[in-house]
Short mmCIF file of N, CA and C and ligand atoms in Angstrom, two decimals:
data_model
loop_
_atom_site.label_atom_id
_atom_site.label_comp_id
_atom_site.label_asym_id
_atom_site.label_seq_id
_atom_site.Cartn_x
_atom_site.Cartn_y
_atom_site.Cartn_z
N MET A 1 51.18 76.63 96.14
CA MET A 1 51.65 76.15 97.44
C MET A 1 52.19 74.73 97.32
N LYS A 2 53.11 74.41 98.23
CA LYS A 2 53.61 73.03 98.31
C LYS A 2 52.91 72.36 99.50
N MET A 3 52.28 71.24 99.22
CA MET A 3 51.43 70.61 100.24
C MET A 3 51.75 69.13 100.37
N VAL A 4 51.61 68.64 101.60
CA VAL A 4 51.72 67.20 101.85
C VAL A 4 50.37 66.72 102.35
N ILE A 5 49.86 65.68 101.71
CA ILE A 5 48.65 65.03 102.21
C ILE A 5 49.07 63.70 102.81
N GLY A 6 48.78 63.53 104.09
CA GLY A 6 49.05 62.28 104.79
C GLY A 6 47.74 61.55 105.01
N ILE A 7 47.79 60.24 104.85
CA ILE A 7 46.56 59.44 105.03
C ILE A 7 46.88 58.34 106.02
N SER A 8 46.10 58.25 107.08
CA SER A 8 46.35 57.19 108.07
C SER A 8 45.15 56.27 108.16
N GLY A 9 45.27 55.28 109.04
CA GLY A 9 44.37 54.13 108.99
C GLY A 9 43.12 54.24 109.82
N ALA A 10 42.49 55.42 109.84
CA ALA A 10 41.14 55.51 110.41
C ALA A 10 40.16 55.13 109.32
N SER A 11 38.94 54.78 109.72
CA SER A 11 37.87 54.65 108.74
C SER A 11 37.67 56.03 108.10
N GLY A 12 37.17 56.05 106.86
CA GLY A 12 36.93 57.35 106.22
C GLY A 12 37.84 57.61 105.04
N ALA A 13 38.22 56.53 104.32
CA ALA A 13 39.04 56.71 103.12
C ALA A 13 38.37 57.64 102.12
N ILE A 14 37.06 57.69 102.12
CA ILE A 14 36.35 58.55 101.17
C ILE A 14 36.70 60.03 101.37
N TYR A 15 37.06 60.41 102.60
CA TYR A 15 37.48 61.80 102.84
C TYR A 15 38.77 62.09 102.07
N ALA A 16 39.71 61.15 102.13
CA ALA A 16 40.97 61.33 101.40
C ALA A 16 40.70 61.32 99.89
N GLN A 17 39.85 60.39 99.47
CA GLN A 17 39.54 60.26 98.04
C GLN A 17 38.94 61.55 97.48
N ARG A 18 37.97 62.12 98.19
CA ARG A 18 37.31 63.35 97.72
C ARG A 18 38.27 64.54 97.78
N LEU A 19 39.13 64.57 98.82
CA LEU A 19 40.10 65.67 98.93
C LEU A 19 41.08 65.62 97.76
N LEU A 20 41.59 64.43 97.45
CA LEU A 20 42.55 64.31 96.35
C LEU A 20 41.91 64.68 95.02
N ALA A 21 40.65 64.28 94.84
CA ALA A 21 39.94 64.63 93.59
C ALA A 21 39.80 66.15 93.47
N ALA A 22 39.53 66.81 94.59
CA ALA A 22 39.37 68.27 94.56
C ALA A 22 40.71 68.97 94.34
N LEU A 23 41.79 68.36 94.83
CA LEU A 23 43.11 69.00 94.71
C LEU A 23 43.72 68.83 93.32
N LYS A 24 43.32 67.76 92.65
CA LYS A 24 43.95 67.42 91.36
C LYS A 24 43.99 68.61 90.39
N PRO A 25 42.84 69.28 90.14
CA PRO A 25 42.88 70.39 89.17
C PRO A 25 43.38 71.71 89.78
N SER A 26 43.79 71.70 91.05
CA SER A 26 44.08 72.98 91.74
C SER A 26 45.40 73.61 91.31
N GLY A 27 46.30 72.80 90.73
CA GLY A 27 47.59 73.36 90.31
C GLY A 27 48.61 73.45 91.43
N HIS A 28 48.24 73.10 92.65
CA HIS A 28 49.21 73.12 93.75
C HIS A 28 50.14 71.92 93.65
N ASP A 29 51.30 72.06 94.29
CA ASP A 29 52.31 70.99 94.28
C ASP A 29 51.99 70.05 95.45
N ILE A 30 51.50 68.84 95.12
CA ILE A 30 50.99 67.93 96.15
C ILE A 30 51.86 66.69 96.24
N SER A 31 52.27 66.32 97.45
CA SER A 31 52.92 65.03 97.68
C SER A 31 52.06 64.22 98.63
N LEU A 32 52.15 62.89 98.49
CA LEU A 32 51.30 62.01 99.30
C LEU A 32 52.14 61.05 100.12
N THR A 33 51.66 60.75 101.33
CA THR A 33 52.19 59.60 102.06
C THR A 33 51.02 58.96 102.79
N ALA A 34 51.08 57.64 102.95
CA ALA A 34 49.99 56.92 103.62
C ALA A 34 50.60 55.78 104.43
N SER A 35 49.99 55.50 105.57
CA SER A 35 50.45 54.37 106.39
C SER A 35 50.04 53.06 105.73
N GLU A 36 50.66 51.96 106.19
CA GLU A 36 50.28 50.63 105.68
C GLU A 36 48.79 50.38 105.90
N ASN A 37 48.30 50.75 107.09
CA ASN A 37 46.88 50.56 107.39
C ASN A 37 46.00 51.37 106.44
N ALA A 38 46.45 52.58 106.15
CA ALA A 38 45.66 53.45 105.25
C ALA A 38 45.58 52.84 103.85
N LEU A 39 46.69 52.25 103.39
CA LEU A 39 46.68 51.63 102.05
C LEU A 39 45.62 50.53 101.99
N GLN A 40 45.58 49.73 103.07
CA GLN A 40 44.62 48.62 103.13
C GLN A 40 43.18 49.14 103.21
N ILE A 41 42.97 50.12 104.09
CA ILE A 41 41.61 50.66 104.28
C ILE A 41 41.14 51.39 103.02
N GLY A 42 42.09 52.07 102.34
CA GLY A 42 41.74 52.75 101.08
C GLY A 42 41.18 51.76 100.07
N GLN A 43 41.83 50.59 99.99
CA GLN A 43 41.35 49.56 99.05
C GLN A 43 39.98 49.04 99.49
N GLU A 44 39.87 48.73 100.80
CA GLU A 44 38.64 48.08 101.29
C GLU A 44 37.43 49.01 101.25
N GLU A 45 37.63 50.26 101.68
CA GLU A 45 36.47 51.16 101.82
C GLU A 45 36.12 51.89 100.52
N ALA A 46 37.16 52.23 99.75
CA ALA A 46 36.91 53.12 98.60
C ALA A 46 37.47 52.58 97.29
N GLY A 47 38.13 51.41 97.34
CA GLY A 47 38.72 50.86 96.12
C GLY A 47 39.79 51.76 95.53
N ILE A 48 40.47 52.51 96.41
CA ILE A 48 41.47 53.46 95.91
C ILE A 48 42.87 52.99 96.29
N ASP A 49 43.81 53.17 95.36
CA ASP A 49 45.22 52.90 95.65
C ASP A 49 45.94 54.25 95.60
N TYR A 50 46.32 54.74 96.78
CA TYR A 50 46.90 56.08 96.85
C TYR A 50 48.22 56.18 96.09
N ARG A 51 48.84 55.01 95.83
CA ARG A 51 50.12 55.03 95.11
C ARG A 51 49.93 55.33 93.64
N GLU A 52 48.66 55.22 93.19
CA GLU A 52 48.38 55.41 91.76
C GLU A 52 47.38 56.53 91.52
N CYS A 53 47.50 57.60 92.28
CA CYS A 53 46.55 58.71 92.15
C CYS A 53 47.10 59.85 91.31
N GLY A 54 48.31 59.67 90.81
CA GLY A 54 48.89 60.73 89.97
C GLY A 54 49.67 61.77 90.74
N PHE A 55 49.86 61.57 92.06
CA PHE A 55 50.69 62.47 92.86
C PHE A 55 51.95 61.71 93.28
N PRO A 56 53.07 62.39 93.50
CA PRO A 56 54.25 61.70 94.03
C PRO A 56 53.90 61.06 95.38
N PHE A 57 54.24 59.76 95.51
CA PHE A 57 53.86 59.01 96.72
C PHE A 57 55.11 58.55 97.46
N PHE A 58 55.12 58.70 98.77
CA PHE A 58 56.24 58.28 99.61
C PHE A 58 55.75 57.30 100.66
N THR A 59 56.47 56.17 100.79
CA THR A 59 56.05 55.13 101.73
C THR A 59 56.34 55.56 103.17
N PRO A 60 55.70 54.90 104.14
CA PRO A 60 55.86 55.32 105.55
C PRO A 60 57.30 55.26 106.05
N ARG A 61 58.12 54.42 105.42
CA ARG A 61 59.50 54.28 105.90
C ARG A 61 60.49 55.11 105.08
N ASP A 62 59.98 55.85 104.11
CA ASP A 62 60.86 56.59 103.20
C ASP A 62 61.22 57.96 103.79
N PHE A 63 62.29 57.96 104.58
CA PHE A 63 62.69 59.21 105.21
C PHE A 63 63.53 60.07 104.26
N THR A 64 63.65 59.62 102.97
CA THR A 64 64.32 60.48 101.98
C THR A 64 63.32 61.46 101.36
N ALA A 65 62.05 61.36 101.73
CA ALA A 65 61.06 62.32 101.20
C ALA A 65 61.52 63.73 101.56
N PRO A 66 61.46 64.67 100.63
CA PRO A 66 61.97 66.02 100.90
C PRO A 66 61.33 66.65 102.13
N PHE A 67 60.03 66.41 102.32
CA PHE A 67 59.34 67.08 103.43
C PHE A 67 59.65 66.47 104.80
N ALA A 68 60.53 65.44 104.84
CA ALA A 68 60.97 64.88 106.13
C ALA A 68 62.01 65.79 106.78
N SER A 69 62.46 66.81 106.05
CA SER A 69 63.44 67.75 106.60
C SER A 69 62.88 69.16 106.59
N GLY A 70 63.19 69.90 107.63
CA GLY A 70 62.72 71.28 107.71
C GLY A 70 63.36 72.19 106.67
N SER A 71 64.47 71.75 106.08
CA SER A 71 65.17 72.61 105.12
C SER A 71 64.43 72.71 103.79
N ALA A 72 63.58 71.71 103.50
CA ALA A 72 62.74 71.79 102.28
C ALA A 72 61.52 72.64 102.62
N ARG A 73 61.19 73.57 101.74
CA ARG A 73 60.10 74.51 102.04
C ARG A 73 58.75 73.95 101.61
N TYR A 74 57.87 73.79 102.58
CA TYR A 74 56.50 73.36 102.31
C TYR A 74 55.56 74.30 103.06
N ASP A 75 54.30 74.33 102.63
CA ASP A 75 53.35 75.27 103.23
C ASP A 75 52.34 74.60 104.15
N VAL A 76 51.81 73.45 103.72
CA VAL A 76 50.68 72.86 104.44
C VAL A 76 50.82 71.35 104.54
N LEU A 77 50.49 70.82 105.70
CA LEU A 77 50.33 69.37 105.88
C LEU A 77 48.89 69.12 106.31
N ALA A 78 48.19 68.23 105.61
CA ALA A 78 46.85 67.82 106.04
C ALA A 78 46.85 66.30 106.17
N ILE A 79 46.42 65.81 107.31
CA ILE A 79 46.33 64.35 107.50
C ILE A 79 44.85 63.98 107.54
N VAL A 80 44.44 63.22 106.52
CA VAL A 80 43.01 62.99 106.25
C VAL A 80 42.78 61.56 105.79
N PRO A 81 42.13 60.70 106.51
CA PRO A 81 41.74 60.90 107.90
C PRO A 81 42.96 60.69 108.80
N CYS A 82 42.88 61.22 110.02
CA CYS A 82 43.97 61.06 110.98
C CYS A 82 43.51 60.09 112.06
N SER A 83 44.11 58.91 112.10
CA SER A 83 43.71 57.93 113.12
C SER A 83 44.13 58.44 114.50
N MET A 84 43.47 57.95 115.51
CA MET A 84 43.84 58.34 116.87
C MET A 84 45.23 57.81 117.22
N GLY A 85 45.63 56.71 116.55
CA GLY A 85 47.00 56.21 116.74
C GLY A 85 48.01 57.22 116.22
N THR A 86 47.80 57.69 114.99
CA THR A 86 48.71 58.69 114.41
C THR A 86 48.64 60.00 115.20
N LEU A 87 47.44 60.41 115.60
CA LEU A 87 47.30 61.62 116.41
C LEU A 87 48.14 61.52 117.69
N GLY A 88 48.07 60.34 118.34
CA GLY A 88 48.83 60.13 119.58
C GLY A 88 50.33 60.21 119.33
N ARG A 89 50.78 59.57 118.23
CA ARG A 89 52.22 59.62 117.92
C ARG A 89 52.66 61.05 117.62
N ILE A 90 51.81 61.78 116.92
CA ILE A 90 52.15 63.18 116.60
C ILE A 90 52.17 64.03 117.87
N ALA A 91 51.12 63.87 118.69
CA ALA A 91 51.00 64.71 119.89
C ALA A 91 52.20 64.53 120.82
N HIS A 92 52.81 63.33 120.78
CA HIS A 92 53.91 63.04 121.70
C HIS A 92 55.27 62.99 121.00
N GLY A 93 55.29 63.49 119.76
CA GLY A 93 56.56 63.69 119.07
C GLY A 93 57.33 62.43 118.76
N LEU A 94 56.63 61.30 118.50
CA LEU A 94 57.35 60.03 118.32
C LEU A 94 58.17 60.00 117.03
N SER A 95 57.65 60.59 115.98
CA SER A 95 58.45 60.72 114.74
C SER A 95 59.00 59.39 114.24
N ASP A 96 58.24 58.30 114.38
CA ASP A 96 58.77 56.98 114.05
C ASP A 96 58.32 56.48 112.67
N ASP A 97 57.55 57.27 111.95
CA ASP A 97 57.28 56.96 110.55
C ASP A 97 57.21 58.30 109.80
N LEU A 98 57.09 58.23 108.48
CA LEU A 98 57.17 59.47 107.70
C LEU A 98 56.06 60.45 108.07
N LEU A 99 54.88 59.91 108.37
CA LEU A 99 53.73 60.77 108.71
C LEU A 99 54.00 61.56 109.99
N SER A 100 54.41 60.85 111.05
CA SER A 100 54.63 61.54 112.33
C SER A 100 55.89 62.41 112.27
N ARG A 101 56.90 61.98 111.49
CA ARG A 101 58.08 62.82 111.31
C ARG A 101 57.71 64.13 110.58
N THR A 102 56.87 64.01 109.56
CA THR A 102 56.48 65.20 108.80
C THR A 102 55.74 66.18 109.71
N ALA A 103 54.83 65.65 110.53
CA ALA A 103 54.11 66.54 111.46
C ALA A 103 55.11 67.20 112.42
N ASP A 104 56.07 66.42 112.90
CA ASP A 104 57.10 66.95 113.81
C ASP A 104 57.85 68.12 113.15
N VAL A 105 58.20 67.92 111.88
CA VAL A 105 58.92 68.96 111.12
C VAL A 105 58.03 70.20 110.97
N PHE A 106 56.77 69.99 110.59
CA PHE A 106 55.88 71.14 110.36
C PHE A 106 55.65 71.91 111.66
N PHE A 107 55.56 71.20 112.79
CA PHE A 107 55.42 71.91 114.08
C PHE A 107 56.66 72.76 114.36
N LYS A 108 57.84 72.15 114.20
CA LYS A 108 59.04 72.90 114.58
C LYS A 108 59.29 74.06 113.65
N GLU A 109 58.84 73.93 112.39
CA GLU A 109 59.02 75.02 111.42
C GLU A 109 57.84 76.00 111.45
N ARG A 110 56.92 75.76 112.39
CA ARG A 110 55.74 76.65 112.55
C ARG A 110 54.93 76.76 111.25
N ARG A 111 54.70 75.61 110.61
CA ARG A 111 53.91 75.58 109.38
C ARG A 111 52.48 75.13 109.68
N LYS A 112 51.64 75.28 108.66
CA LYS A 112 50.23 74.95 108.84
C LYS A 112 50.01 73.43 108.86
N ILE A 113 49.31 72.97 109.88
CA ILE A 113 49.01 71.54 110.02
C ILE A 113 47.51 71.38 110.26
N ILE A 114 46.89 70.54 109.46
CA ILE A 114 45.46 70.27 109.60
C ILE A 114 45.28 68.77 109.85
N LEU A 115 44.64 68.45 110.94
CA LEU A 115 44.42 67.04 111.29
C LEU A 115 42.92 66.76 111.29
N VAL A 116 42.55 65.67 110.62
CA VAL A 116 41.12 65.35 110.46
C VAL A 116 40.83 63.98 111.07
N PRO A 117 40.63 63.95 112.39
CA PRO A 117 40.36 62.66 113.02
C PRO A 117 38.95 62.16 112.73
N ARG A 118 38.80 60.83 112.75
CA ARG A 118 37.47 60.23 112.63
C ARG A 118 37.39 59.10 113.65
N GLU A 119 36.78 59.40 114.75
CA GLU A 119 36.59 58.40 115.79
C GLU A 119 35.40 58.80 116.64
N THR A 120 34.68 57.82 117.14
CA THR A 120 33.59 58.12 118.05
C THR A 120 33.27 56.88 118.87
N PRO A 121 32.96 56.96 120.16
CA PRO A 121 33.08 58.18 120.96
C PRO A 121 34.55 58.50 121.23
N LEU A 122 34.80 59.64 121.87
CA LEU A 122 36.17 60.06 122.15
C LEU A 122 36.54 59.73 123.59
N SER A 123 37.73 59.17 123.77
CA SER A 123 38.22 58.94 125.15
C SER A 123 38.94 60.20 125.62
N LEU A 124 39.22 60.25 126.91
CA LEU A 124 39.96 61.40 127.44
C LEU A 124 41.33 61.50 126.78
N ILE A 125 41.93 60.33 126.44
CA ILE A 125 43.24 60.34 125.79
C ILE A 125 43.15 61.02 124.41
N HIS A 126 42.10 60.68 123.64
CA HIS A 126 41.90 61.35 122.35
C HIS A 126 41.77 62.87 122.54
N ILE A 127 40.93 63.23 123.50
CA ILE A 127 40.65 64.66 123.73
C ILE A 127 41.92 65.39 124.16
N GLU A 128 42.68 64.78 125.05
CA GLU A 128 43.93 65.41 125.51
C GLU A 128 44.92 65.54 124.36
N ASN A 129 44.99 64.53 123.50
CA ASN A 129 45.92 64.61 122.36
C ASN A 129 45.47 65.70 121.37
N MET A 130 44.16 65.83 121.18
CA MET A 130 43.68 66.91 120.30
C MET A 130 43.98 68.26 120.93
N ARG A 131 43.87 68.34 122.25
CA ARG A 131 44.18 69.59 122.96
C ARG A 131 45.66 69.94 122.77
N LEU A 132 46.52 68.93 122.92
CA LEU A 132 47.96 69.16 122.79
C LEU A 132 48.33 69.68 121.40
N VAL A 133 47.82 69.02 120.36
CA VAL A 133 48.21 69.45 119.01
C VAL A 133 47.62 70.82 118.69
N THR A 134 46.44 71.11 119.27
CA THR A 134 45.85 72.45 119.06
C THR A 134 46.72 73.51 119.73
N LEU A 135 47.17 73.23 120.95
CA LEU A 135 48.06 74.17 121.65
C LEU A 135 49.35 74.38 120.87
N ALA A 136 49.80 73.31 120.20
CA ALA A 136 51.06 73.40 119.44
C ALA A 136 50.86 74.11 118.10
N GLY A 137 49.60 74.40 117.74
CA GLY A 137 49.38 75.19 116.53
C GLY A 137 48.63 74.50 115.41
N ALA A 138 48.31 73.21 115.58
CA ALA A 138 47.56 72.52 114.52
C ALA A 138 46.08 72.91 114.57
N THR A 139 45.41 72.71 113.45
CA THR A 139 43.95 72.87 113.41
C THR A 139 43.33 71.49 113.31
N VAL A 140 42.47 71.17 114.27
CA VAL A 140 41.78 69.88 114.26
C VAL A 140 40.40 70.09 113.63
N ILE A 141 40.18 69.40 112.52
CA ILE A 141 38.88 69.47 111.84
C ILE A 141 38.28 68.07 111.87
N PRO A 142 37.46 67.76 112.85
CA PRO A 142 36.90 66.41 112.92
C PRO A 142 36.07 66.09 111.67
N ALA A 143 36.13 64.84 111.25
CA ALA A 143 35.35 64.42 110.08
C ALA A 143 33.89 64.27 110.50
N ILE A 144 33.25 65.43 110.69
CA ILE A 144 31.84 65.48 111.09
C ILE A 144 31.09 66.30 110.04
N PRO A 145 30.32 65.64 109.17
CA PRO A 145 29.61 66.39 108.12
C PRO A 145 28.58 67.35 108.71
N SER A 146 28.26 68.40 107.96
CA SER A 146 27.14 69.28 108.32
C SER A 146 25.99 68.99 107.34
N PHE A 147 24.80 69.46 107.72
CA PHE A 147 23.61 69.09 106.94
C PHE A 147 22.78 70.28 106.49
N TYR A 148 23.24 71.51 106.80
CA TYR A 148 22.42 72.67 106.42
C TYR A 148 22.40 72.89 104.91
N SER A 149 23.37 72.31 104.18
CA SER A 149 23.33 72.44 102.71
C SER A 149 22.53 71.31 102.07
N LYS A 150 21.89 70.51 102.93
CA LYS A 150 21.01 69.41 102.47
C LYS A 150 21.70 68.45 101.49
N PRO A 151 22.81 67.86 101.90
CA PRO A 151 23.47 66.88 101.02
C PRO A 151 22.55 65.70 100.73
N LYS A 152 22.61 65.23 99.47
CA LYS A 152 21.70 64.14 99.07
C LYS A 152 22.43 62.82 98.88
N THR A 153 23.75 62.87 98.82
CA THR A 153 24.53 61.65 98.65
C THR A 153 25.63 61.62 99.71
N ILE A 154 26.23 60.44 99.86
CA ILE A 154 27.35 60.33 100.80
C ILE A 154 28.48 61.28 100.37
N GLU A 155 28.71 61.35 99.06
CA GLU A 155 29.78 62.22 98.55
C GLU A 155 29.52 63.68 98.93
N GLU A 156 28.27 64.11 98.79
CA GLU A 156 27.95 65.50 99.14
C GLU A 156 28.12 65.74 100.64
N ALA A 157 27.75 64.75 101.44
CA ALA A 157 27.93 64.90 102.90
C ALA A 157 29.42 64.97 103.24
N VAL A 158 30.20 64.09 102.61
CA VAL A 158 31.65 64.08 102.83
C VAL A 158 32.26 65.41 102.40
N ASP A 159 31.74 65.96 101.30
CA ASP A 159 32.29 67.22 100.79
C ASP A 159 32.04 68.39 101.74
N THR A 160 31.06 68.29 102.63
CA THR A 160 30.89 69.38 103.61
C THR A 160 32.11 69.46 104.51
N VAL A 161 32.76 68.33 104.76
CA VAL A 161 34.01 68.32 105.55
C VAL A 161 35.19 68.70 104.66
N VAL A 162 35.23 68.12 103.45
CA VAL A 162 36.37 68.37 102.54
C VAL A 162 36.45 69.88 102.21
N ALA A 163 35.29 70.52 102.06
CA ALA A 163 35.29 71.96 101.76
C ALA A 163 35.94 72.75 102.90
N ARG A 164 35.67 72.37 104.13
CA ARG A 164 36.28 73.08 105.28
C ARG A 164 37.78 72.82 105.33
N ILE A 165 38.19 71.59 104.98
CA ILE A 165 39.63 71.29 104.93
C ILE A 165 40.30 72.19 103.89
N LEU A 166 39.71 72.25 102.68
CA LEU A 166 40.28 73.07 101.61
C LEU A 166 40.34 74.53 102.01
N ASP A 167 39.27 75.01 102.65
CA ASP A 167 39.27 76.41 103.13
C ASP A 167 40.47 76.67 104.03
N HIS A 168 40.71 75.76 104.97
CA HIS A 168 41.82 75.96 105.92
C HIS A 168 43.18 75.75 105.27
N MET A 169 43.21 74.95 104.21
CA MET A 169 44.47 74.80 103.47
C MET A 169 44.77 76.04 102.64
N GLY A 170 43.72 76.85 102.38
CA GLY A 170 43.89 78.02 101.52
C GLY A 170 43.68 77.69 100.05
N VAL A 171 42.88 76.65 99.79
CA VAL A 171 42.61 76.23 98.40
C VAL A 171 41.19 76.67 98.02
N GLU A 172 41.10 77.49 96.96
CA GLU A 172 39.80 77.95 96.47
C GLU A 172 38.90 76.75 96.15
N ASN A 173 37.65 76.82 96.54
CA ASN A 173 36.73 75.72 96.20
C ASN A 173 35.29 76.18 96.34
N ASN A 174 34.46 75.53 95.56
CA ASN A 174 33.01 75.73 95.69
C ASN A 174 32.35 74.37 95.79
N LEU A 175 32.94 73.50 96.57
CA LEU A 175 32.44 72.12 96.67
C LEU A 175 31.01 72.08 97.17
N ARG A 176 30.71 72.92 98.15
CA ARG A 176 29.36 72.95 98.73
C ARG A 176 28.88 74.40 98.80
N PRO A 177 27.54 74.58 98.72
CA PRO A 177 27.02 75.94 98.89
C PRO A 177 27.42 76.48 100.26
N ARG A 178 27.78 77.75 100.32
CA ARG A 178 28.16 78.36 101.60
C ARG A 178 26.93 78.91 102.29
N TYR A 179 26.92 78.80 103.58
CA TYR A 179 25.75 79.23 104.36
C TYR A 179 25.47 80.71 104.14
N GLY A 180 24.23 81.02 103.83
CA GLY A 180 23.83 82.41 103.72
C GLY A 180 24.24 83.08 102.41
N VAL A 181 24.82 82.31 101.49
CA VAL A 181 25.28 82.93 100.24
C VAL A 181 24.32 82.56 99.10
C1 FMN B 201 38.10 47.78 111.80
C2 FMN B 201 38.94 48.92 112.29
C3 FMN B 201 38.42 50.21 112.21
C4 FMN B 201 39.15 51.29 112.69
N1 FMN B 201 38.60 52.55 112.61
C5 FMN B 201 39.27 53.57 113.16
C6 FMN B 201 38.71 54.88 113.13
O1 FMN B 201 37.65 55.12 112.57
N2 FMN B 201 39.40 55.88 113.71
C7 FMN B 201 40.62 55.68 114.30
O2 FMN B 201 41.19 56.65 114.79
N3 FMN B 201 41.17 54.44 114.35
C8 FMN B 201 40.54 53.41 113.79
N4 FMN B 201 41.10 52.14 113.82
C9 FMN B 201 42.39 51.97 114.48
C10 FMN B 201 43.57 52.26 113.58
O3 FMN B 201 43.50 51.49 112.39
C11 FMN B 201 44.84 51.91 114.38
O4 FMN B 201 45.03 52.85 115.41
C12 FMN B 201 46.07 51.84 113.54
O5 FMN B 201 47.16 51.48 114.37
C13 FMN B 201 46.35 53.17 112.90
O6 FMN B 201 47.60 53.13 112.28
P1 FMN B 201 48.10 54.34 111.41
O7 FMN B 201 47.72 55.57 112.15
O8 FMN B 201 49.57 54.13 111.32
O9 FMN B 201 47.45 54.23 110.09
C14 FMN B 201 40.42 51.07 113.29
C15 FMN B 201 40.94 49.79 113.34
C16 FMN B 201 40.21 48.72 112.83
C17 FMN B 201 40.82 47.35 112.89
#
């Protein structure tokens, strides 16, 4: 599959870091884009530079990225984490940076979109924007870990979310034990 991973400036860089680590050996064709805020938060929270992760990287202003056009064939867009700012821009079709333009393209081409917000508590504006993107066909997977697999480290707790993201992307994984298996 051809996939775009978008990273925006919510807290939770570790979710992006763990997702990219899981995708690396998957053999899928992965492209990356991250907002300026995400680049900064990636460094501060996780010591990660998304520009040097071994995937093709496109800056927020680079509208020459192939996935900025519907004519290039892609399968999945996942935005991890998705800030409420980016969610709002996407929900209202602003398309003013590569991330929101890519979401706009994936919506119009009826492609798979996964958004992983991390914010608490939620305002009515957040909830309405999540409702809008859900109605438009996106899947909202909040960055809310589960605990029935008894995670012992932050990474294991984070992976309970990353595993659900991978499942919805259609990427085989055994990151966490599955319930009842
Ligand atoms: C200290 C700090 C923490 C933040 N944490 C979050 C967060 O967890 N979730 C969120 O949606 N926004 C958070 N924000 C707000 C986003 O960084 C802000 O909306 C920014 O404009 C997002 O830009 P981007 O979506 O282009 O990356 C935080 C901002 C700051 C300064």
